[in-house]
CSV table of C-alpha atoms in Angstrom, one decimal:
chain,number,residue,atom,x,y,z
A,1,MET,CA,99.4,16.8,-38.9
A,2,SER,CA,99.9,13.2,-38.1
A,3,LYS,CA,99.9,10.8,-41.4
A,4,LEU,CA,96.9,9.8,-43.2
A,5,LYS,CA,94.0,7.8,-41.4
A,6,THR,CA,91.1,5.6,-42.6
A,7,PHE,CA,88.9,3.0,-41.5
A,8,PRO,CA,90.0,-0.5,-41.6
A,9,MET,CA,87.1,-2.4,-42.9
A,10,GLY,CA,85.9,-2.3,-46.5
A,11,GLY,CA,85.2,0.6,-48.7
A,12,ILE,CA,85.7,1.6,-52.3
A,13,HIS,CA,87.5,4.2,-54.5
A,14,PRO,CA,84.8,5.7,-57.1
A,15,ASP,CA,85.9,8.3,-59.4
A,16,LYS,CA,86.0,11.7,-57.4
A,17,TYR,CA,84.6,14.0,-60.6
A,18,LYS,CA,85.4,16.7,-58.1
A,19,ILE,CA,85.1,19.4,-60.9
A,20,THR,CA,83.9,22.3,-58.8
A,21,SER,CA,86.5,21.9,-56.2
A,22,GLU,CA,88.2,25.4,-57.6
A,23,SER,CA,85.0,26.9,-58.1
A,24,PRO,CA,84.6,29.9,-55.7
A,25,ILE,CA,81.0,29.9,-53.9
A,26,MET,CA,78.7,32.5,-55.8
A,27,ASP,CA,75.4,33.9,-54.3
A,28,ALA,CA,72.6,32.1,-56.3
A,29,GLY,CA,70.4,35.0,-56.0
A,30,LEU,CA,66.7,35.6,-55.0
A,31,PRO,CA,63.9,33.5,-57.1
A,32,GLU,CA,60.6,34.8,-57.7
A,33,ILE,CA,59.0,32.5,-55.1
A,34,VAL,CA,60.1,30.1,-52.6
A,35,TYR,CA,58.6,26.9,-51.0
A,36,ILE,CA,59.6,26.3,-47.6
A,37,PRO,CA,58.9,22.8,-46.1
A,38,VAL,CA,58.1,22.7,-42.2
A,39,LYS,CA,59.9,19.5,-41.8
A,40,GLN,CA,63.4,19.5,-43.0
A,41,HIS,CA,64.8,17.2,-40.2
A,42,ILE,CA,64.3,13.8,-38.4
A,43,GLY,CA,61.3,14.1,-36.0
A,44,SER,CA,58.3,16.1,-35.8
A,45,PRO,CA,57.1,18.7,-38.6
A,46,ALA,CA,57.5,22.4,-37.0
A,47,LYS,CA,54.2,24.0,-36.2
A,48,ILE,CA,53.0,26.6,-38.7
A,49,LEU,CA,52.9,30.2,-37.3
A,50,VAL,CA,52.0,32.0,-39.9
A,51,ALA,CA,49.1,32.4,-42.6
A,52,LYS,CA,48.4,33.5,-46.3
A,53,GLY,CA,48.6,37.2,-46.3
A,54,ASP,CA,51.5,37.6,-43.6
A,55,LYS,CA,54.3,39.6,-44.4
A,56,VAL,CA,57.6,38.0,-43.5
A,57,LYS,CA,61.6,39.4,-43.4
A,58,VAL,CA,64.6,37.0,-44.0
A,59,GLY,CA,64.9,35.3,-40.8
A,60,THR,CA,61.2,35.6,-39.4
A,61,LEU,CA,60.3,32.4,-37.5
A,62,LEU,CA,57.6,30.7,-39.8
A,63,ALA,CA,57.2,27.2,-37.8
A,64,ASP,CA,58.0,26.4,-34.1
A,65,ALA,CA,59.5,23.1,-33.1
A,66,ASP,CA,57.2,20.8,-32.1
A,67,GLY,CA,58.6,18.9,-29.2
A,68,ILE,CA,62.3,18.0,-28.6
A,69,VAL,CA,63.1,16.1,-31.8
A,70,SER,CA,62.1,18.8,-34.0
A,71,ALA,CA,63.7,22.2,-35.4
A,72,ASP,CA,62.5,25.6,-36.1
A,73,VAL,CA,62.0,27.0,-39.7
A,74,HIS,CA,62.7,30.5,-40.8
A,75,SER,CA,62.0,32.7,-43.7
A,76,SER,CA,64.8,33.0,-46.3
A,77,VAL,CA,63.1,35.8,-48.2
A,78,SER,CA,61.0,38.7,-47.4
A,79,GLY,CA,57.6,39.0,-48.9
A,80,GLU,CA,54.2,37.9,-48.7
A,81,VAL,CA,53.1,34.3,-47.5
A,82,LEU,CA,51.1,33.2,-50.6
A,83,LYS,CA,49.5,30.1,-49.3
A,84,VAL,CA,50.3,27.2,-46.7
A,85,GLU,CA,49.5,23.9,-48.0
A,86,ALA,CA,50.8,20.5,-49.0
A,87,VAL,CA,53.0,20.8,-51.9
A,88,GLU,CA,54.7,18.1,-53.8
A,89,GLY,CA,58.5,17.7,-52.8
A,90,GLU,CA,61.5,16.4,-54.4
A,91,PHE,CA,60.6,12.7,-53.9
A,92,GLY,CA,57.0,13.0,-55.2
A,93,TYR,CA,55.3,13.2,-51.6
A,94,VAL,CA,53.0,15.7,-50.7
A,95,GLU,CA,54.3,17.8,-47.7
A,96,ASP,CA,53.2,20.9,-45.8
A,97,MET,CA,55.1,23.9,-47.2
A,98,ILE,CA,54.9,27.6,-46.7
A,99,THR,CA,54.9,29.6,-50.2
A,100,ILE,CA,56.3,33.1,-50.0
A,101,ARG,CA,56.4,35.6,-53.0
A,102,VAL,CA,59.7,37.5,-52.9
A,103,GLU,CA,59.4,41.3,-52.3
A,104,GLY,CA,63.0,42.7,-51.8
A,105,ASP,CA,65.4,41.5,-49.2
A,106,GLU,CA,64.8,42.9,-46.0
A,107,PHE,CA,66.4,40.9,-42.8
A,108,GLU,CA,65.3,40.8,-39.2
A,109,PRO,CA,67.1,43.6,-37.1
A,110,SER,CA,68.4,40.8,-34.8
A,111,VAL,CA,70.4,39.4,-37.5
A,112,ASP,CA,74.2,40.6,-37.7
A,113,LEU,CA,75.1,41.2,-41.3
A,114,SER,CA,78.4,42.4,-40.8
A,115,SER,CA,81.6,40.4,-42.1
A,116,ASP,CA,83.5,40.9,-39.0
A,117,ILE,CA,84.6,37.5,-37.6
A,118,ALA,CA,83.4,37.3,-33.8
A,119,ARG,CA,86.0,35.2,-32.0
A,120,GLU,CA,85.2,35.4,-28.5
A,121,ILE,CA,82.6,33.3,-27.1
A,122,PRO,CA,80.7,35.0,-24.3
A,123,PHE,CA,77.6,32.6,-23.7
A,124,THR,CA,77.3,29.5,-21.3
A,125,ALA,CA,76.5,26.1,-22.7
A,126,GLU,CA,73.1,26.4,-21.9
A,127,GLU,CA,72.8,29.8,-23.8
A,128,ILE,CA,74.6,28.2,-26.5
A,129,ILE,CA,72.3,25.4,-27.4
A,130,ALA,CA,69.2,27.8,-26.6
A,131,LYS,CA,70.6,29.9,-29.5
A,132,ILE,CA,71.2,26.9,-31.6
A,133,ARG,CA,67.7,25.7,-31.0
A,134,GLN,CA,66.1,29.3,-31.9
A,135,ALA,CA,68.2,29.3,-35.2
A,136,GLY,CA,66.7,25.9,-36.2
A,137,ILE,CA,70.0,24.1,-36.8
A,138,VAL,CA,70.2,20.5,-37.9
A,139,GLY,CA,72.8,18.1,-39.1
A,140,MET,CA,73.7,19.3,-42.7
A,141,GLY,CA,75.6,16.2,-43.8
A,142,GLY,CA,72.5,14.5,-44.9
A,143,ALA,CA,71.0,13.3,-41.6
A,144,GLY,CA,69.1,16.4,-40.6
A,145,TYR,CA,69.0,15.3,-36.7
A,146,PRO,CA,68.2,18.5,-34.9
A,147,THR,CA,71.6,20.1,-33.4
A,148,PRO,CA,70.4,21.1,-29.9
A,149,VAL,CA,69.4,17.3,-29.3
A,150,LYS,CA,72.6,15.8,-30.7
A,151,THR,CA,74.6,18.1,-28.8
A,152,SER,CA,73.1,17.6,-25.3
A,153,ILE,CA,74.7,14.6,-24.2
A,154,PRO,CA,73.2,12.4,-21.7
A,155,SER,CA,74.6,12.8,-18.0
A,156,ASN,CA,75.5,8.8,-18.3
A,157,LYS,CA,77.8,9.3,-21.1
A,158,LYS,CA,81.1,10.7,-21.7
A,159,VAL,CA,82.4,12.3,-24.9
A,160,ASP,CA,86.1,13.6,-25.2
A,161,THR,CA,86.4,13.9,-28.7
A,162,LEU,CA,84.5,16.4,-31.2
A,163,ILE,CA,84.9,15.2,-34.8
A,164,ILE,CA,84.1,17.9,-37.4
A,165,ASN,CA,83.4,15.9,-40.6
A,166,GLY,CA,85.0,18.0,-43.7
A,167,ILE,CA,85.5,14.4,-45.6
A,168,GLU,CA,82.9,15.1,-48.3
A,169,CYS,CA,83.6,11.7,-49.8
A,170,GLU,CA,80.5,11.6,-52.5
A,171,PRO,CA,81.7,12.3,-56.2
A,172,PHE,CA,81.1,15.6,-57.5
A,173,LEU,CA,80.1,17.4,-54.2
A,174,THR,CA,82.5,20.2,-53.1
A,175,ALA,CA,79.9,22.4,-51.1
A,176,ASP,CA,82.1,21.6,-47.7
A,177,ASP,CA,85.0,21.6,-49.6
A,178,ARG,CA,84.7,25.4,-50.6
A,179,LEU,CA,83.2,26.2,-47.2
A,180,MET,CA,86.4,25.2,-45.4
A,181,VAL,CA,88.8,26.9,-48.0
A,182,GLU,CA,86.4,30.3,-47.7
A,183,LYS,CA,85.2,30.2,-44.3
A,184,ALA,CA,87.9,28.1,-42.1
A,185,GLU,CA,88.1,30.5,-39.1
A,186,GLN,CA,84.4,30.8,-38.7
A,187,ILE,CA,84.4,26.8,-38.6
A,188,VAL,CA,87.0,26.4,-36.2
A,189,ILE,CA,85.3,29.0,-34.0
A,190,GLY,CA,82.2,26.8,-34.5
A,191,ALA,CA,84.1,23.9,-33.4
A,192,LYS,CA,85.0,26.0,-30.2
A,193,ILE,CA,81.6,26.8,-29.5
A,194,ILE,CA,80.7,23.0,-29.7
A,195,ASN,CA,83.5,22.4,-27.2
A,196,LYS,CA,82.3,24.5,-25.0
A,197,ILE,CA,79.1,22.9,-24.9
A,198,LEU,CA,80.6,19.7,-24.2
A,199,GLY,CA,83.2,20.9,-21.7
A,200,ILE,CA,86.0,19.6,-23.6
A,201,GLN,CA,89.2,21.0,-25.5
A,202,ASN,CA,89.5,18.4,-28.0
A,203,ALA,CA,88.3,18.8,-31.6
A,204,VAL,CA,89.5,17.1,-34.7
A,205,ILE,CA,88.7,18.5,-38.0
A,206,ALA,CA,88.8,15.3,-40.5
A,207,ILE,CA,89.6,16.5,-44.0
A,208,ASP,CA,90.0,14.1,-47.0
A,209,GLU,CA,93.4,14.3,-48.7
A,210,ASN,CA,92.0,15.3,-52.4
A,211,LYS,CA,91.2,18.7,-50.4
A,212,PRO,CA,94.6,20.2,-50.2
A,213,HIS,CA,92.9,23.8,-50.5
A,214,ALA,CA,91.0,23.2,-47.5
A,215,VAL,CA,93.6,21.4,-45.5
A,216,GLU,CA,96.1,24.4,-46.0
A,217,ALA,CA,93.3,27.0,-44.8
A,218,VAL,CA,92.0,25.3,-41.9
A,219,SER,CA,95.7,23.9,-40.8
A,220,LYS,CA,96.6,28.0,-40.9
A,221,VAL,CA,93.9,28.8,-38.9
A,222,THR,CA,94.0,26.1,-36.2
A,223,LYS,CA,97.4,27.2,-35.3
A,224,THR,CA,96.1,30.1,-33.5
A,225,TYR,CA,93.2,28.0,-31.4
A,226,VAL,CA,94.0,25.7,-28.8
A,227,GLY,CA,91.9,22.6,-28.8
A,228,VAL,CA,91.4,22.2,-32.4
A,229,ASN,CA,93.6,20.4,-34.9
A,230,VAL,CA,93.3,19.1,-38.1
A,231,GLN,CA,93.6,15.3,-39.4
A,232,VAL,CA,94.1,14.3,-43.0
A,233,CYS,CA,92.4,11.0,-44.1
A,234,ALA,CA,93.2,8.9,-46.8
A,235,THR,CA,90.8,9.0,-49.8
A,236,LYS,CA,88.0,6.1,-49.3
A,237,TYR,CA,84.3,5.9,-49.6
A,238,PRO,CA,82.3,6.2,-47.2
A,239,GLN,CA,85.0,7.9,-44.9
A,240,GLY,CA,82.5,10.4,-44.2
A,241,GLY,CA,80.1,8.0,-42.5
A,242,GLU,CA,80.1,8.7,-38.8
A,243,LYS,CA,80.9,5.3,-37.6
A,244,GLN,CA,83.9,5.1,-40.0
A,245,LEU,CA,85.2,8.5,-39.2
A,246,ILE,CA,85.3,7.7,-35.7
A,247,THR,CA,87.1,4.6,-36.1
A,248,ALA,CA,89.6,6.2,-38.5
A,249,ILE,CA,90.3,9.2,-36.4
A,250,THR,CA,90.1,7.5,-32.6
A,251,GLY,CA,90.6,3.7,-33.2
A,252,ARG,CA,87.3,3.2,-31.4
A,253,GLU,CA,84.2,1.1,-32.7
A,254,VAL,CA,80.6,2.5,-32.0
A,255,PRO,CA,79.1,-0.8,-30.9
A,256,SER,CA,75.9,-2.3,-32.8
A,257,GLY,CA,72.8,-0.5,-32.2
A,258,LYS,CA,74.4,2.5,-30.1
A,259,LEU,CA,75.7,5.9,-31.0
A,260,PRO,CA,78.6,7.9,-31.4
A,261,ALA,CA,78.3,9.4,-27.7
A,262,ASP,CA,79.0,5.6,-26.8
A,263,ALA,CA,82.3,5.7,-28.2
A,264,GLY,CA,83.3,8.9,-26.4
A,265,CYS,CA,82.7,11.0,-29.7
A,266,LEU,CA,80.3,13.6,-31.2
A,267,VAL,CA,80.6,14.1,-35.2
A,268,GLN,CA,79.3,17.4,-36.6
A,269,ASN,CA,79.6,18.3,-40.4
A,270,VAL,CA,81.8,21.5,-41.3
A,271,GLY,CA,78.3,23.0,-42.5
A,272,THR,CA,76.8,22.6,-39.3
A,273,ALA,CA,79.8,23.9,-37.5
A,274,PHE,CA,79.6,27.0,-39.7
A,275,ALA,CA,75.9,27.6,-39.2
A,276,ILE,CA,76.8,27.2,-35.3
A,277,TYR,CA,79.0,30.0,-35.8
A,278,GLU,CA,76.6,32.0,-37.7
A,279,ALA,CA,73.5,31.2,-35.0
A,280,VAL,CA,75.6,32.1,-32.1
A,281,MET,CA,77.9,34.9,-32.9
A,282,LYS,CA,75.8,36.4,-35.6
A,283,ASN,CA,72.2,35.7,-34.5
A,284,LYS,CA,71.5,34.2,-38.0
A,285,PRO,CA,69.0,31.5,-38.2
A,286,LEU,CA,69.6,28.6,-40.9
A,287,PHE,CA,68.0,30.0,-44.0
A,288,GLU,CA,70.7,29.2,-46.4
A,289,ARG,CA,73.3,26.7,-47.4
A,290,ILE,CA,76.1,25.9,-49.8
A,291,VAL,CA,74.8,23.6,-52.6
A,292,THR,CA,77.0,22.0,-55.5
A,293,VAL,CA,75.2,22.0,-59.1
A,294,SER,CA,77.4,19.8,-61.0
A,295,GLY,CA,77.3,16.5,-63.1
A,296,ASP,CA,78.6,15.3,-66.5
A,297,ALA,CA,75.7,16.8,-68.3
A,298,CYS,CA,75.8,20.2,-66.2
A,299,LEU,CA,77.0,23.1,-68.8
A,300,HIS,CA,78.4,25.3,-65.9
A,301,PRO,CA,78.9,23.4,-62.8
A,302,ALA,CA,79.1,25.6,-59.7
A,303,ASN,CA,79.0,26.1,-56.0
A,304,TYR,CA,76.3,28.3,-54.8
A,305,ARG,CA,75.1,29.9,-51.9
A,306,VAL,CA,71.1,29.4,-51.8
A,307,ARG,CA,68.4,30.5,-49.9
A,308,ILE,CA,66.4,27.6,-48.6
A,309,GLY,CA,63.1,27.2,-50.0
A,310,THR,CA,64.7,28.0,-53.7
A,311,PRO,CA,63.2,25.7,-56.5
A,312,ALA,CA,66.2,23.3,-58.1
A,313,SER,CA,64.7,24.4,-61.1
A,314,PHE,CA,66.3,27.7,-60.4
A,315,LEU,CA,69.8,26.4,-59.7
A,316,ILE,CA,69.6,24.3,-62.8
A,317,ASP,CA,68.8,27.1,-65.1
A,318,LYS,CA,71.8,29.1,-63.3
A,319,ALA,CA,73.9,26.3,-64.2
A,320,GLY,CA,72.8,26.1,-67.9
A,321,GLY,CA,69.5,24.4,-67.9
A,322,LEU,CA,68.6,20.8,-68.5
A,323,THR,CA,70.7,19.8,-71.6
A,324,PRO,CA,69.7,17.1,-74.3
A,325,GLU,CA,72.3,14.7,-72.4
A,326,THR,CA,70.7,14.8,-69.2
A,327,ALA,CA,69.2,11.5,-68.4
A,328,LYS,CA,68.7,12.0,-64.6
A,329,VAL,CA,68.6,14.6,-61.8
A,330,ILE,CA,69.9,13.7,-58.4
A,331,PHE,CA,69.5,15.5,-55.1
A,332,GLY,CA,72.6,15.0,-53.0
A,333,GLY,CA,75.2,12.6,-54.2
A,334,PRO,CA,75.4,9.9,-56.6
A,335,MET,CA,76.1,7.2,-54.3
A,336,MET,CA,73.7,8.1,-51.5
A,337,GLY,CA,71.6,10.7,-53.3
A,338,THR,CA,68.0,10.3,-54.7
A,339,ALA,CA,66.6,10.6,-58.2
A,340,ALA,CA,64.3,13.7,-58.2
A,341,PHE,CA,60.8,13.2,-58.9
A,342,ASN,CA,60.1,16.9,-59.2
A,343,ILE,CA,62.8,19.6,-60.2
A,344,ASN,CA,60.8,22.2,-58.8
A,345,ALA,CA,61.0,20.8,-55.3
A,346,PRO,CA,62.9,23.4,-53.2
A,347,VAL,CA,66.3,23.2,-51.7
A,348,THR,CA,66.3,22.2,-48.0
A,349,LYS,CA,68.5,22.6,-45.0
A,350,LEU,CA,69.7,19.0,-46.2
A,351,THR,CA,70.4,19.6,-49.7
A,352,SER,CA,74.0,19.5,-50.6
A,353,GLY,CA,74.0,18.9,-54.2
A,354,ILE,CA,71.8,18.9,-57.1
A,355,LEU,CA,73.5,16.8,-60.2
A,356,LEU,CA,72.5,16.4,-63.8
A,357,LEU,CA,73.7,13.4,-65.0
A,358,SER,CA,74.0,11.7,-68.5
A,359,GLU,CA,72.5,8.2,-69.5
A,360,LYS,CA,76.4,7.0,-70.0
A,361,THR,CA,76.8,7.9,-65.9
A,362,SER,CA,73.4,7.0,-64.7
A,363,ARG,CA,72.5,4.1,-66.8
A,364,LYS,CA,71.5,1.1,-64.5
A,365,ALA,CA,73.0,-2.0,-66.5
A,366,PRO,CA,71.1,-5.3,-66.6
A,367,GLU,CA,71.1,-7.4,-63.7
A,368,ASN,CA,72.4,-11.1,-63.8
A,369,SER,CA,72.5,-13.9,-61.6
A,370,CYS,CA,74.8,-13.7,-57.9
A,371,ILE,CA,78.2,-15.5,-58.8
A,372,ARG,CA,78.7,-15.7,-55.1
A,373,CYS,CA,81.8,-13.7,-55.5
A,374,ALA,CA,81.6,-12.2,-51.9
A,375,LYS,CA,82.9,-8.8,-53.4
A,376,CYS,CA,80.0,-7.2,-51.7
A,377,THR,CA,81.1,-8.7,-48.3
A,378,GLU,CA,84.3,-7.4,-49.0
A,379,VAL,CA,83.7,-3.8,-49.5
A,380,CYS,CA,81.1,-3.6,-46.8
A,381,PRO,CA,82.4,-1.0,-44.4
A,382,VAL,CA,80.1,-2.5,-41.2
A,383,GLY,CA,80.8,-6.0,-42.4
A,384,LEU,CA,77.5,-7.4,-43.5
A,385,GLN,CA,76.8,-10.1,-46.2
A,386,PRO,CA,74.5,-8.0,-48.7
A,387,TYR,CA,74.2,-11.1,-51.2
A,388,LEU,CA,72.9,-13.2,-48.1
A,389,ILE,CA,70.5,-10.2,-47.3
A,390,ALA,CA,69.4,-10.1,-50.8
A,391,ARG,CA,68.7,-13.8,-51.0
A,392,LYS,CA,66.4,-13.7,-47.7
A,393,VAL,CA,64.7,-10.7,-49.2
A,394,ARG,CA,64.1,-12.4,-52.3
A,395,GLY,CA,62.7,-15.5,-50.4
A,396,GLY,CA,60.4,-13.4,-47.9
A,397,ASN,CA,62.4,-14.5,-45.0
A,398,PHE,CA,62.2,-11.0,-43.1
A,399,ASP,CA,62.3,-13.2,-39.6
A,400,GLU,CA,65.8,-14.1,-40.0
A,401,LEU,CA,67.2,-10.7,-41.4
A,402,ARG,CA,67.6,-9.3,-37.7
A,403,ASP,CA,70.5,-12.1,-37.4
A,404,CYS,CA,72.2,-10.7,-40.5
A,405,HIS,CA,72.3,-7.2,-38.5
A,406,VAL,CA,71.2,-5.3,-41.5
A,407,LEU,CA,70.1,-2.4,-39.4
A,408,ASP,CA,73.7,-1.6,-39.1
A,409,CYS,CA,73.5,-1.1,-43.0
A,410,ILE,CA,74.3,2.7,-43.3
A,411,GLU,CA,73.1,2.8,-46.9
A,412,CYS,CA,76.3,3.5,-48.6
A,413,GLY,CA,75.7,1.7,-51.7
A,414,CYS,CA,79.4,0.1,-51.8
A,415,CYS,CA,77.7,-3.3,-52.5
A,416,ALA,CA,75.6,-2.2,-55.5
A,417,TYR,CA,78.5,-0.3,-57.0
A,418,THR,CA,80.8,-3.4,-56.4
A,419,CYS,CA,78.5,-6.1,-57.6
A,420,PRO,CA,79.7,-7.8,-61.0
A,421,ALA,CA,76.1,-9.2,-61.3
A,422,ARG,CA,74.6,-5.5,-60.8
A,423,LEU,CA,71.9,-6.8,-58.2
A,424,PRO,CA,70.4,-4.0,-56.7
A,425,LEU,CA,71.9,-4.8,-53.3
A,426,LEU,CA,71.1,-1.4,-51.7
A,427,ASP,CA,67.5,-1.7,-52.4
A,428,TYR,CA,67.3,-5.1,-50.7
A,429,CYS,CA,69.1,-3.9,-47.6
A,430,LYS,CA,66.6,-0.8,-47.5
A,431,LEU,CA,63.7,-3.0,-48.1
A,432,ALA,CA,65.0,-5.4,-45.1
A,433,LYS,CA,65.4,-2.5,-42.7
A,434,SER,CA,61.8,-1.0,-43.6
A,435,GLU,CA,60.3,-4.4,-43.0
A,436,LEU,CA,62.3,-4.9,-39.8
A,437,LYS,CA,61.3,-1.5,-38.5
A,438,LYS,CA,57.9,-2.4,-38.8
A,439,LYS,CA,57.7,-5.2,-36.6
């Protein structure tokens, strides 16, 4: 391992609150009912294949990818389909979901349930991509881009470096950390599988320095695998952002408006690498994931292995329930996550955490006038001027925002976190991006 690396521009150091970093992954168990959305990814919702009254098993295909940018959706439980209709999701929007009553835990016979680690990769790149597509794998770091599309690099671009993202820089979240500790070899094999798709022998597993057990576990495994190495990165938020991580690891910059492939890189989350291993080597669709349930108002913080479609309230009850101190429930991390509109909303392929936060932690301080201190500019990891963007948004000058490069904003929240006037700078940036995308 070489010296610690990080990105050069901006960034902040929020309190980490990694209170579940030593908590082994526990199986959450099965709820009575699951609600499985047919859109758990960027792109088109999958086409529903089942109807009320159908019997399904764990791994049964429920909805088929509709077009290139879409993803298959599988049952996470065995039981009876109760209904197929629009249900309120975590953000208050109604979305098509398949409601299943749990009846036992019977798996499709094609799923390999053995604990043996499969190390030889006997498949071609085309066969691997087909298996990933059939398993419904999407980016599990939060973006949800269908993995078969992301790993199919256009012929006019050349990728020479695969980066497996194990940074997990959001406070409280430790799902990726524990996955690396407990499933290190499977993640490394997942990286080898992606390498085979790309036709390269250069994978870097990037891990934050505040995860010493993960660094130790993964480093030990990589000693026996050619083409996969570990790079420890300095702790700084938002180190886990694709562009920031590429710059930290390779020194290259992704041009404005371009993709990682334009810098010769492909970035995949460690959870995605593990899911790829299970899909390719175990014929296992993506029907479960690791979720951190934590927060300063959580009685029993823990890391759970959770079936997709499990109501968040089921996990909250597992962790001790809503306490009198709970002022807000967050899906995801405190920096980029979203306040839950409905705590009965289901866990999806993209749910990395459920946080119970107290009034002290979640309280929004009163806003004051901008003092033009430029702290928001100093911490912006993509070099924007958030105070200027906010001024133009307030003035309704949306035509001038394109010149501010606001579309490059990664919505990390560093500006709002740092602003001494407590201005909602991130909200202004999001609004600006939304308005520009309409034009």
